[in-house]
Amino acid sequence: MIDSFEAFSVLLLILPGILGFFVYNQVSDFKVKDTLPSVSWVIFFLLATQITSIGLFGQSFFPDLASETKPGAQQKITAYLGDISAMPLVVAAAYGILFGFLKNYSVSHRILKTLKFSKRISSRQPWNEVFHQRRGVWVVVRFKDGTALSGWPHYYADDQGGETQQLYLKQAVWFVPVGESKTFVPSAGTQVQQVPAGEVLLPDMSNVVAIELEED
């Protein structure tokens, strides 16, 4: 139980920022996991929410800070909560959804690429960008031993660093070279055996040499 109005004020002050960042991280396909960027986003959503709430709606989460802790802090907190507006929380959630959407579709990078200023993508590797933008495609995963796996990419790992890149394919079919053929790209005369697999989870991508995308 919080018995300090100062502590309550600080907690209430940062609540919209935390909510905005939480919603953003749930909506965005590119999760923020590091501490410093997370804190930066919380501060950004906090400031954006307070400025918008005060400027447009005249409502904020800025309580009057008490000069000292008093025995009646609980009553003061209860009284304050009775008059509080939920508008800053609504604004924070809206900002989270908006910036999550902009992040998913790489709006800022698209603008820069349209203006010929940059060819960068929003993630550190093309992995997320390709699988997010090229939805509705079949993939052919090729392995070092010449085996291939085709299927519908239903899920893919969202780790930007690439440490946990994984694929979950539906309607999957294995293509296994017949004989001793171990070439990356089988020649025209190479025979392959098709083995339907249904659904396949690839938890380890270390043996993958390429992933081909084919339009449905």
JSON list of C-alpha atoms in Angstrom, two decimals:
[
{"chain": "A", "resi": 1, "resn": "MET", "atom": "CA", "xyz": [0.00, 0.00, 0.00]},
{"chain": "A", "resi": 2, "resn": "ILE", "atom": "CA", "xyz": [1.41, 3.40, -1.01]},
{"chain": "A", "resi": 3, "resn": "ASP", "atom": "CA", "xyz": [1.37, 5.74, 1.99]},
{"chain": "A", "resi": 4, "resn": "SER", "atom": "CA", "xyz": [3.36, 8.54, 0.35]},
{"chain": "A", "resi": 5, "resn": "PHE", "atom": "CA", "xyz": [1.64, 11.00, -1.93]},
{"chain": "A", "resi": 6, "resn": "GLU", "atom": "CA", "xyz": [5.03, 11.82, -3.52]},
{"chain": "A", "resi": 7, "resn": "ALA", "atom": "CA", "xyz": [5.55, 8.18, -4.51]},
{"chain": "A", "resi": 8, "resn": "PHE", "atom": "CA", "xyz": [1.99, 8.01, -5.78]},
{"chain": "A", "resi": 9, "resn": "SER", "atom": "CA", "xyz": [2.56, 11.16, -7.84]},
{"chain": "A", "resi": 10, "resn": "VAL", "atom": "CA", "xyz": [5.67, 9.74, -9.52]},
{"chain": "A", "resi": 11, "resn": "LEU", "atom": "CA", "xyz": [3.95, 6.43, -10.27]},
{"chain": "A", "resi": 12, "resn": "LEU", "atom": "CA", "xyz": [0.93, 8.17, -11.73]},
{"chain": "A", "resi": 13, "resn": "LEU", "atom": "CA", "xyz": [3.15, 10.50, -13.75]},
{"chain": "A", "resi": 14, "resn": "ILE", "atom": "CA", "xyz": [4.92, 7.71, -15.65]},
{"chain": "A", "resi": 15, "resn": "LEU", "atom": "CA", "xyz": [1.88, 5.44, -16.04]},
{"chain": "A", "resi": 16, "resn": "PRO", "atom": "CA", "xyz": [0.81, 6.78, -19.48]},
{"chain": "A", "resi": 17, "resn": "GLY", "atom": "CA", "xyz": [4.36, 6.38, -20.76]},
{"chain": "A", "resi": 18, "resn": "ILE", "atom": "CA", "xyz": [4.49, 2.77, -19.59]},
{"chain": "A", "resi": 19, "resn": "LEU", "atom": "CA", "xyz": [1.08, 2.03, -21.11]},
{"chain": "A", "resi": 20, "resn": "GLY", "atom": "CA", "xyz": [1.99, 3.65, -24.42]},
{"chain": "A", "resi": 21, "resn": "PHE", "atom": "CA", "xyz": [5.22, 1.67, -24.67]},
{"chain": "A", "resi": 22, "resn": "PHE", "atom": "CA", "xyz": [3.47, -1.58, -23.71]},
{"chain": "A", "resi": 23, "resn": "VAL", "atom": "CA", "xyz": [0.83, -1.14, -26.44]},
{"chain": "A", "resi": 24, "resn": "TYR", "atom": "CA", "xyz": [3.51, -0.15, -28.96]},
{"chain": "A", "resi": 25, "resn": "ASN", "atom": "CA", "xyz": [5.57, -3.24, -28.21]},
{"chain": "A", "resi": 26, "resn": "GLN", "atom": "CA", "xyz": [2.51, -5.46, -28.57]},
{"chain": "A", "resi": 27, "resn": "VAL", "atom": "CA", "xyz": [1.46, -3.96, -31.90]},
{"chain": "A", "resi": 28, "resn": "SER", "atom": "CA", "xyz": [4.93, -3.68, -33.41]},
{"chain": "A", "resi": 29, "resn": "ASP", "atom": "CA", "xyz": [6.45, -6.69, -35.14]},
{"chain": "A", "resi": 30, "resn": "PHE", "atom": "CA", "xyz": [9.88, -5.39, -34.15]},
{"chain": "A", "resi": 31, "resn": "LYS", "atom": "CA", "xyz": [10.06, -5.75, -30.38]},
{"chain": "A", "resi": 32, "resn": "VAL", "atom": "CA", "xyz": [12.12, -3.37, -28.24]},
{"chain": "A", "resi": 33, "resn": "LYS", "atom": "CA", "xyz": [14.01, -5.54, -25.76]},
{"chain": "A", "resi": 34, "resn": "ASP", "atom": "CA", "xyz": [17.04, -3.52, -24.66]},
{"chain": "A", "resi": 35, "resn": "THR", "atom": "CA", "xyz": [16.80, -1.40, -21.50]},
{"chain": "A", "resi": 36, "resn": "LEU", "atom": "CA", "xyz": [17.97, 1.97, -22.84]},
{"chain": "A", "resi": 37, "resn": "PRO", "atom": "CA", "xyz": [15.67, 2.02, -25.91]},
{"chain": "A", "resi": 38, "resn": "SER", "atom": "CA", "xyz": [12.78, 0.86, -23.71]},
{"chain": "A", "resi": 39, "resn": "VAL", "atom": "CA", "xyz": [13.32, 3.71, -21.24]},
{"chain": "A", "resi": 40, "resn": "SER", "atom": "CA", "xyz": [13.62, 6.16, -24.14]},
{"chain": "A", "resi": 41, "resn": "TRP", "atom": "CA", "xyz": [10.31, 5.01, -25.57]},
{"chain": "A", "resi": 42, "resn": "VAL", "atom": "CA", "xyz": [8.60, 5.28, -22.17]},
{"chain": "A", "resi": 43, "resn": "ILE", "atom": "CA", "xyz": [9.84, 8.87, -21.83]},
{"chain": "A", "resi": 44, "resn": "PHE", "atom": "CA", "xyz": [8.73, 9.67, -25.38]},
{"chain": "A", "resi": 45, "resn": "PHE", "atom": "CA", "xyz": [5.22, 8.30, -24.86]},
{"chain": "A", "resi": 46, "resn": "LEU", "atom": "CA", "xyz": [5.02, 10.06, -21.49]},
{"chain": "A", "resi": 47, "resn": "LEU", "atom": "CA", "xyz": [5.86, 13.47, -22.96]},
{"chain": "A", "resi": 48, "resn": "ALA", "atom": "CA", "xyz": [3.76, 12.99, -26.10]},
{"chain": "A", "resi": 49, "resn": "THR", "atom": "CA", "xyz": [0.76, 11.86, -24.07]},
{"chain": "A", "resi": 50, "resn": "GLN", "atom": "CA", "xyz": [0.94, 14.69, -21.55]},
{"chain": "A", "resi": 51, "resn": "ILE", "atom": "CA", "xyz": [1.43, 17.37, -24.21]},
{"chain": "A", "resi": 52, "resn": "THR", "atom": "CA", "xyz": [-1.47, 16.04, -26.31]},
{"chain": "A", "resi": 53, "resn": "SER", "atom": "CA", "xyz": [-3.78, 15.50, -23.34]},
{"chain": "A", "resi": 54, "resn": "ILE", "atom": "CA", "xyz": [-3.18, 18.97, -21.94]},
{"chain": "A", "resi": 55, "resn": "GLY", "atom": "CA", "xyz": [-3.19, 20.76, -25.30]},
{"chain": "A", "resi": 56, "resn": "LEU", "atom": "CA", "xyz": [-6.27, 19.10, -26.80]},
{"chain": "A", "resi": 57, "resn": "PHE", "atom": "CA", "xyz": [-8.32, 17.94, -23.84]},
{"chain": "A", "resi": 58, "resn": "GLY", "atom": "CA", "xyz": [-7.09, 19.96, -20.87]},
{"chain": "A", "resi": 59, "resn": "GLN", "atom": "CA", "xyz": [-6.51, 16.70, -18.98]},
{"chain": "A", "resi": 60, "resn": "SER", "atom": "CA", "xyz": [-3.27, 15.31, -17.59]},
{"chain": "A", "resi": 61, "resn": "PHE", "atom": "CA", "xyz": [-1.84, 12.88, -15.07]},
{"chain": "A", "resi": 62, "resn": "PHE", "atom": "CA", "xyz": [0.13, 15.61, -13.27]},
{"chain": "A", "resi": 63, "resn": "PRO", "atom": "CA", "xyz": [-0.97, 15.47, -9.63]},
{"chain": "A", "resi": 64, "resn": "ASP", "atom": "CA", "xyz": [0.00, 18.17, -7.13]},
{"chain": "A", "resi": 65, "resn": "LEU", "atom": "CA", "xyz": [3.16, 17.01, -5.40]},
{"chain": "A", "resi": 66, "resn": "ALA", "atom": "CA", "xyz": [2.88, 17.08, -1.61]},
{"chain": "A", "resi": 67, "resn": "SER", "atom": "CA", "xyz": [5.69, 18.76, 0.31]},
{"chain": "A", "resi": 68, "resn": "GLU", "atom": "CA", "xyz": [5.89, 15.93, 2.79]},
{"chain": "A", "resi": 69, "resn": "THR", "atom": "CA", "xyz": [4.35, 12.62, 3.59]},
{"chain": "A", "resi": 70, "resn": "LYS", "atom": "CA", "xyz": [1.35, 13.01, 5.83]},
{"chain": "A", "resi": 71, "resn": "PRO", "atom": "CA", "xyz": [-0.72, 10.47, 7.73]},
{"chain": "A", "resi": 72, "resn": "GLY", "atom": "CA", "xyz": [-3.68, 11.31, 5.51]},
{"chain": "A", "resi": 73, "resn": "ALA", "atom": "CA", "xyz": [-1.90, 10.34, 2.29]},
{"chain": "A", "resi": 74, "resn": "GLN", "atom": "CA", "xyz": [-4.26, 7.44, 1.65]},
{"chain": "A", "resi": 75, "resn": "GLN", "atom": "CA", "xyz": [-7.30, 9.69, 1.85]},
{"chain": "A", "resi": 76, "resn": "LYS", "atom": "CA", "xyz": [-5.62, 12.25, -0.37]},
{"chain": "A", "resi": 77, "resn": "ILE", "atom": "CA", "xyz": [-4.77, 9.60, -2.96]},
{"chain": "A", "resi": 78, "resn": "THR", "atom": "CA", "xyz": [-8.31, 8.24, -2.89]},
{"chain": "A", "resi": 79, "resn": "ALA", "atom": "CA", "xyz": [-9.75, 11.72, -3.34]},
{"chain": "A", "resi": 80, "resn": "TYR", "atom": "CA", "xyz": [-7.40, 12.43, -6.24]},
{"chain": "A", "resi": 81, "resn": "LEU", "atom": "CA", "xyz": [-8.29, 9.18, -7.99]},
{"chain": "A", "resi": 82, "resn": "GLY", "atom": "CA", "xyz": [-11.95, 10.12, -7.76]},
{"chain": "A", "resi": 83, "resn": "ASP", "atom": "CA", "xyz": [-11.37, 13.19, -9.93]},
{"chain": "A", "resi": 84, "resn": "ILE", "atom": "CA", "xyz": [-8.81, 11.76, -12.35]},
{"chain": "A", "resi": 85, "resn": "SER", "atom": "CA", "xyz": [-9.41, 11.60, -16.09]},
{"chain": "A", "resi": 86, "resn": "ALA", "atom": "CA", "xyz": [-8.76, 8.49, -18.17]},
{"chain": "A", "resi": 87, "resn": "MET", "atom": "CA", "xyz": [-8.03, 10.60, -21.26]},
{"chain": "A", "resi": 88, "resn": "PRO", "atom": "CA", "xyz": [-4.20, 10.44, -20.93]},
{"chain": "A", "resi": 89, "resn": "LEU", "atom": "CA", "xyz": [-4.40, 6.64, -20.87]},
{"chain": "A", "resi": 90, "resn": "VAL", "atom": "CA", "xyz": [-6.57, 6.65, -23.99]},
{"chain": "A", "resi": 91, "resn": "VAL", "atom": "CA", "xyz": [-4.11, 8.99, -25.72]},
{"chain": "A", "resi": 92, "resn": "ALA", "atom": "CA", "xyz": [-1.15, 6.84, -24.65]},
{"chain": "A", "resi": 93, "resn": "ALA", "atom": "CA", "xyz": [-2.78, 3.69, -26.05]},
{"chain": "A", "resi": 94, "resn": "ALA", "atom": "CA", "xyz": [-3.62, 5.50, -29.29]},
{"chain": "A", "resi": 95, "resn": "TYR", "atom": "CA", "xyz": [-0.02, 6.67, -29.66]},
{"chain": "A", "resi": 96, "resn": "GLY", "atom": "CA", "xyz": [1.18, 3.12, -29.03]},
{"chain": "A", "resi": 97, "resn": "ILE", "atom": "CA", "xyz": [-1.07, 1.73, -31.77]},
{"chain": "A", "resi": 98, "resn": "LEU", "atom": "CA", "xyz": [-0.11, 4.51, -34.20]},
{"chain": "A", "resi": 99, "resn": "PHE", "atom": "CA", "xyz": [3.65, 4.18, -33.79]},
{"chain": "A", "resi": 100, "resn": "GLY", "atom": "CA", "xyz": [3.42, 0.39, -33.80]},
{"chain": "A", "resi": 101, "resn": "PHE", "atom": "CA", "xyz": [1.63, 0.58, -37.15]},
{"chain": "A", "resi": 102, "resn": "LEU", "atom": "CA", "xyz": [4.19, 3.04, -38.53]},
{"chain": "A", "resi": 103, "resn": "LYS", "atom": "CA", "xyz": [7.01, 0.77, -37.35]},
{"chain": "A", "resi": 104, "resn": "ASN", "atom": "CA", "xyz": [5.45, -2.35, -38.89]},
{"chain": "A", "resi": 105, "resn": "TYR", "atom": "CA", "xyz": [5.20, -0.71, -42.30]},
{"chain": "A", "resi": 106, "resn": "SER", "atom": "CA", "xyz": [8.56, 1.10, -42.04]},
{"chain": "A", "resi": 107, "resn": "VAL", "atom": "CA", "xyz": [6.91, 4.40, -42.93]},
{"chain": "A", "resi": 108, "resn": "SER", "atom": "CA", "xyz": [9.92, 6.57, -42.10]},
{"chain": "A", "resi": 109, "resn": "HIS", "atom": "CA", "xyz": [12.29, 4.32, -44.07]},
{"chain": "A", "resi": 110, "resn": "ARG", "atom": "CA", "xyz": [9.84, 4.17, -46.98]},
{"chain": "A", "resi": 111, "resn": "ILE", "atom": "CA", "xyz": [9.78, 7.96, -47.12]},
{"chain": "A", "resi": 112, "resn": "LEU", "atom": "CA", "xyz": [13.58, 8.12, -47.08]},
{"chain": "A", "resi": 113, "resn": "LYS", "atom": "CA", "xyz": [13.83, 5.44, -49.78]},
{"chain": "A", "resi": 114, "resn": "THR", "atom": "CA", "xyz": [11.24, 7.25, -51.91]},
{"chain": "A", "resi": 115, "resn": "LEU", "atom": "CA", "xyz": [13.29, 10.44, -51.63]},
{"chain": "A", "resi": 116, "resn": "LYS", "atom": "CA", "xyz": [16.44, 8.44, -52.56]},
{"chain": "A", "resi": 117, "resn": "PHE", "atom": "CA", "xyz": [18.06, 9.35, -49.25]},
{"chain": "A", "resi": 118, "resn": "SER", "atom": "CA", "xyz": [18.48, 5.82, -47.95]},
{"chain": "A", "resi": 119, "resn": "LYS", "atom": "CA", "xyz": [18.02, 2.13, -48.72]},
{"chain": "A", "resi": 120, "resn": "ARG", "atom": "CA", "xyz": [17.97, 1.09, -45.09]},
{"chain": "A", "resi": 121, "resn": "ILE", "atom": "CA", "xyz": [15.22, -0.99, -43.55]},
{"chain": "A", "resi": 122, "resn": "SER", "atom": "CA", "xyz": [13.82, -0.71, -40.04]},
{"chain": "A", "resi": 123, "resn": "SER", "atom": "CA", "xyz": [15.33, -3.96, -38.73]},
{"chain": "A", "resi": 124, "resn": "ARG", "atom": "CA", "xyz": [18.99, -4.83, -38.32]},
{"chain": "A", "resi": 125, "resn": "GLN", "atom": "CA", "xyz": [18.59, -7.67, -40.83]},
{"chain": "A", "resi": 126, "resn": "PRO", "atom": "CA", "xyz": [16.30, -8.13, -43.86]},
{"chain": "A", "resi": 127, "resn": "TRP", "atom": "CA", "xyz": [14.76, -11.19, -42.17]},
{"chain": "A", "resi": 128, "resn": "ASN", "atom": "CA", "xyz": [11.82, -9.41, -40.50]},
{"chain": "A", "resi": 129, "resn": "GLU", "atom": "CA", "xyz": [11.33, -6.96, -43.35]},
{"chain": "A", "resi": 130, "resn": "VAL", "atom": "CA", "xyz": [11.04, -9.70, -45.96]},
{"chain": "A", "resi": 131, "resn": "PHE", "atom": "CA", "xyz": [8.69, -11.95, -44.03]},
{"chain": "A", "resi": 132, "resn": "HIS", "atom": "CA", "xyz": [6.50, -9.06, -42.90]},
{"chain": "A", "resi": 133, "resn": "GLN", "atom": "CA", "xyz": [6.13, -7.37, -46.29]},
{"chain": "A", "resi": 134, "resn": "ARG", "atom": "CA", "xyz": [6.05, -10.46, -48.49]},
{"chain": "A", "resi": 135, "resn": "ARG", "atom": "CA", "xyz": [3.02, -12.07, -46.93]},
{"chain": "A", "resi": 136, "resn": "GLY", "atom": "CA", "xyz": [1.12, -14.46, -49.18]},
{"chain": "A", "resi": 137, "resn": "VAL", "atom": "CA", "xyz": [4.19, -16.20, -50.58]},
{"chain": "A", "resi": 138, "resn": "TRP", "atom": "CA", "xyz": [5.41, -19.78, -50.46]},
{"chain": "A", "resi": 139, "resn": "VAL", "atom": "CA", "xyz": [8.95, -20.41, -49.32]},
{"chain": "A", "resi": 140, "resn": "VAL", "atom": "CA", "xyz": [11.51, -23.02, -50.30]},
{"chain": "A", "resi": 141, "resn": "VAL", "atom": "CA", "xyz": [14.10, -23.55, -47.59]},
{"chain": "A", "resi": 142, "resn": "ARG", "atom": "CA", "xyz": [17.34, -25.08, -48.92]},
{"chain": "A", "resi": 143, "resn": "PHE", "atom": "CA", "xyz": [19.74, -26.90, -46.63]},
{"chain": "A", "resi": 144, "resn": "LYS", "atom": "CA", "xyz": [23.46, -27.60, -46.90]},
{"chain": "A", "resi": 145, "resn": "ASP", "atom": "CA", "xyz": [22.95, -31.31, -47.70]},
{"chain": "A", "resi": 146, "resn": "GLY", "atom": "CA", "xyz": [20.83, -30.58, -50.78]},
{"chain": "A", "resi": 147, "resn": "THR", "atom": "CA", "xyz": [17.50, -31.20, -49.04]},
{"chain": "A", "resi": 148, "resn": "ALA", "atom": "CA", "xyz": [14.76, -28.62, -49.56]},
{"chain": "A", "resi": 149, "resn": "LEU", "atom": "CA", "xyz": [11.55, -27.85, -47.70]},
{"chain": "A", "resi": 150, "resn": "SER", "atom": "CA", "xyz": [8.64, -25.93, -49.20]},
{"chain": "A", "resi": 151, "resn": "GLY", "atom": "CA", "xyz": [5.65, -24.62, -47.35]},
{"chain": "A", "resi": 152, "resn": "TRP", "atom": "CA", "xyz": [3.52, -21.74, -46.18]},
{"chain": "A", "resi": 153, "resn": "PRO", "atom": "CA", "xyz": [5.31, -19.53, -43.60]},
{"chain": "A", "resi": 154, "resn": "HIS", "atom": "CA", "xyz": [2.71, -19.33, -40.83]},
{"chain": "A", "resi": 155, "resn": "TYR", "atom": "CA", "xyz": [4.99, -18.01, -38.06]},
{"chain": "A", "resi": 156, "resn": "TYR", "atom": "CA", "xyz": [8.51, -16.63, -37.97]},
{"chain": "A", "resi": 157, "resn": "ALA", "atom": "CA", "xyz": [10.73, -15.46, -35.12]},
{"chain": "A", "resi": 158, "resn": "ASP", "atom": "CA", "xyz": [10.75, -11.70, -34.49]},
{"chain": "A", "resi": 159, "resn": "ASP", "atom": "CA", "xyz": [14.20, -11.42, -32.98]},
{"chain": "A", "resi": 160, "resn": "GLN", "atom": "CA", "xyz": [15.94, -8.53, -34.74]},
{"chain": "A", "resi": 161, "resn": "GLY", "atom": "CA", "xyz": [19.43, -9.71, -33.88]},
{"chain": "A", "resi": 162, "resn": "GLY", "atom": "CA", "xyz": [18.88, -13.01, -35.62]},
{"chain": "A", "resi": 163, "resn": "GLU", "atom": "CA", "xyz": [19.85, -15.16, -32.64]},
{"chain": "A", "resi": 164, "resn": "THR", "atom": "CA", "xyz": [16.54, -17.04, -32.68]},
{"chain": "A", "resi": 165, "resn": "GLN", "atom": "CA", "xyz": [15.47, -17.02, -36.31]},
{"chain": "A", "resi": 166, "resn": "GLN", "atom": "CA", "xyz": [12.92, -19.79, -36.67]},
{"chain": "A", "resi": 167, "resn": "LEU", "atom": "CA", "xyz": [10.23, -20.80, -39.13]},
{"chain": "A", "resi": 168, "resn": "TYR", "atom": "CA", "xyz": [6.93, -22.61, -38.71]},
{"chain": "A", "resi": 169, "resn": "LEU", "atom": "CA", "xyz": [5.60, -23.90, -42.04]},
{"chain": "A", "resi": 170, "resn": "LYS", "atom": "CA", "xyz": [2.20, -25.30, -42.92]},
{"chain": "A", "resi": 171, "resn": "GLN", "atom": "CA", "xyz": [1.38, -27.57, -45.88]},
{"chain": "A", "resi": 172, "resn": "ALA", "atom": "CA", "xyz": [5.05, -28.43, -45.92]},
{"chain": "A", "resi": 173, "resn": "VAL", "atom": "CA", "xyz": [6.75, -30.87, -48.29]},
{"chain": "A", "resi": 174, "resn": "TRP", "atom": "CA", "xyz": [10.30, -32.19, -48.03]},
{"chain": "A", "resi": 175, "resn": "PHE", "atom": "CA", "xyz": [12.34, -32.60, -51.24]},
{"chain": "A", "resi": 176, "resn": "VAL", "atom": "CA", "xyz": [15.07, -35.15, -50.55]},
{"chain": "A", "resi": 177, "resn": "PRO", "atom": "CA", "xyz": [17.74, -35.84, -53.22]},
{"chain": "A", "resi": 178, "resn": "VAL", "atom": "CA", "xyz": [17.82, -39.47, -54.30]},
{"chain": "A", "resi": 179, "resn": "GLY", "atom": "CA", "xyz": [21.23, -41.14, -54.21]},
{"chain": "A", "resi": 180, "resn": "GLU", "atom": "CA", "xyz": [24.38, -39.37, -53.12]},
{"chain": "A", "resi": 181, "resn": "SER", "atom": "CA", "xyz": [23.67, -35.96, -54.58]},
{"chain": "A", "resi": 182, "resn": "LYS", "atom": "CA", "xyz": [24.69, -33.26, -52.06]},
{"chain": "A", "resi": 183, "resn": "THR", "atom": "CA", "xyz": [24.71, -30.22, -54.33]},
{"chain": "A", "resi": 184, "resn": "PHE", "atom": "CA", "xyz": [23.15, -26.95, -53.18]},
{"chain": "A", "resi": 185, "resn": "VAL", "atom": "CA", "xyz": [21.21, -26.52, -56.44]},
{"chain": "A", "resi": 186, "resn": "PRO", "atom": "CA", "xyz": [20.44, -29.98, -57.89]},
{"chain": "A", "resi": 187, "resn": "SER", "atom": "CA", "xyz": [21.20, -30.38, -61.56]},
{"chain": "A", "resi": 188, "resn": "ALA", "atom": "CA", "xyz": [18.48, -31.05, -64.09]},
{"chain": "A", "resi": 189, "resn": "GLY", "atom": "CA", "xyz": [19.10, -34.77, -63.86]},
{"chain": "A", "resi": 190, "resn": "THR", "atom": "CA", "xyz": [18.98, -34.96, -60.06]},
{"chain": "A", "resi": 191, "resn": "GLN", "atom": "CA", "xyz": [16.07, -36.98, -58.80]},
{"chain": "A", "resi": 192, "resn": "VAL", "atom": "CA", "xyz": [14.29, -35.89, -55.65]},
{"chain": "A", "resi": 193, "resn": "GLN", "atom": "CA", "xyz": [11.76, -37.65, -53.50]},
{"chain": "A", "resi": 194, "resn": "GLN", "atom": "CA", "xyz": [8.78, -35.67, -52.22]},
{"chain": "A", "resi": 195, "resn": "VAL", "atom": "CA", "xyz": [7.77, -36.37, -48.63]},
{"chain": "A", "resi": 196, "resn": "PRO", "atom": "CA", "xyz": [4.65, -34.51, -47.39]},
{"chain": "A", "resi": 197, "resn": "ALA", "atom": "CA", "xyz": [5.19, -33.28, -43.84]},
{"chain": "A", "resi": 198, "resn": "GLY", "atom": "CA", "xyz": [2.08, -31.26, -43.01]},
{"chain": "A", "resi": 199, "resn": "GLU", "atom": "CA", "xyz": [3.40, -28.79, -40.42]},
{"chain": "A", "resi": 200, "resn": "VAL", "atom": "CA", "xyz": [7.11, -28.27, -39.68]},
{"chain": "A", "resi": 201, "resn": "LEU", "atom": "CA", "xyz": [8.88, -26.15, -37.08]},
{"chain": "A", "resi": 202, "resn": "LEU", "atom": "CA", "xyz": [12.48, -25.25, -37.92]},
{"chain": "A", "resi": 203, "resn": "PRO", "atom": "CA", "xyz": [14.02, -24.34, -34.54]},
{"chain": "A", "resi": 204, "resn": "ASP", "atom": "CA", "xyz": [17.58, -24.22, -35.89]},
{"chain": "A", "resi": 205, "resn": "MET", "atom": "CA", "xyz": [18.45, -22.33, -39.06]},
{"chain": "A", "resi": 206, "resn": "SER", "atom": "CA", "xyz": [22.21, -22.96, -38.94]},
{"chain": "A", "resi": 207, "resn": "ASN", "atom": "CA", "xyz": [22.05, -25.56, -41.74]},
{"chain": "A", "resi": 208, "resn": "VAL", "atom": "CA", "xyz": [19.99, -23.33, -44.04]},
{"chain": "A", "resi": 209, "resn": "VAL", "atom": "CA", "xyz": [21.85, -21.83, -46.99]},
{"chain": "A", "resi": 210, "resn": "ALA", "atom": "CA", "xyz": [18.98, -19.98, -48.68]},
{"chain": "A", "resi": 211, "resn": "ILE", "atom": "CA", "xyz": [15.25, -19.29, -48.52]},
{"chain": "A", "resi": 212, "resn": "GLU", "atom": "CA", "xyz": [13.49, -18.78, -51.83]},
{"chain": "A", "resi": 213, "resn": "LEU", "atom": "CA", "xyz": [10.21, -16.86, -52.06]},
{"chain": "A", "resi": 214, "resn": "GLU", "atom": "CA", "xyz": [7.59, -17.91, -54.57]},
{"chain": "A", "resi": 215, "resn": "GLU", "atom": "CA", "xyz": [4.36, -16.06, -55.33]},
{"chain": "A", "resi": 216, "resn": "ASP", "atom": "CA", "xyz": [1.24, -18.01, -54.45]}
]
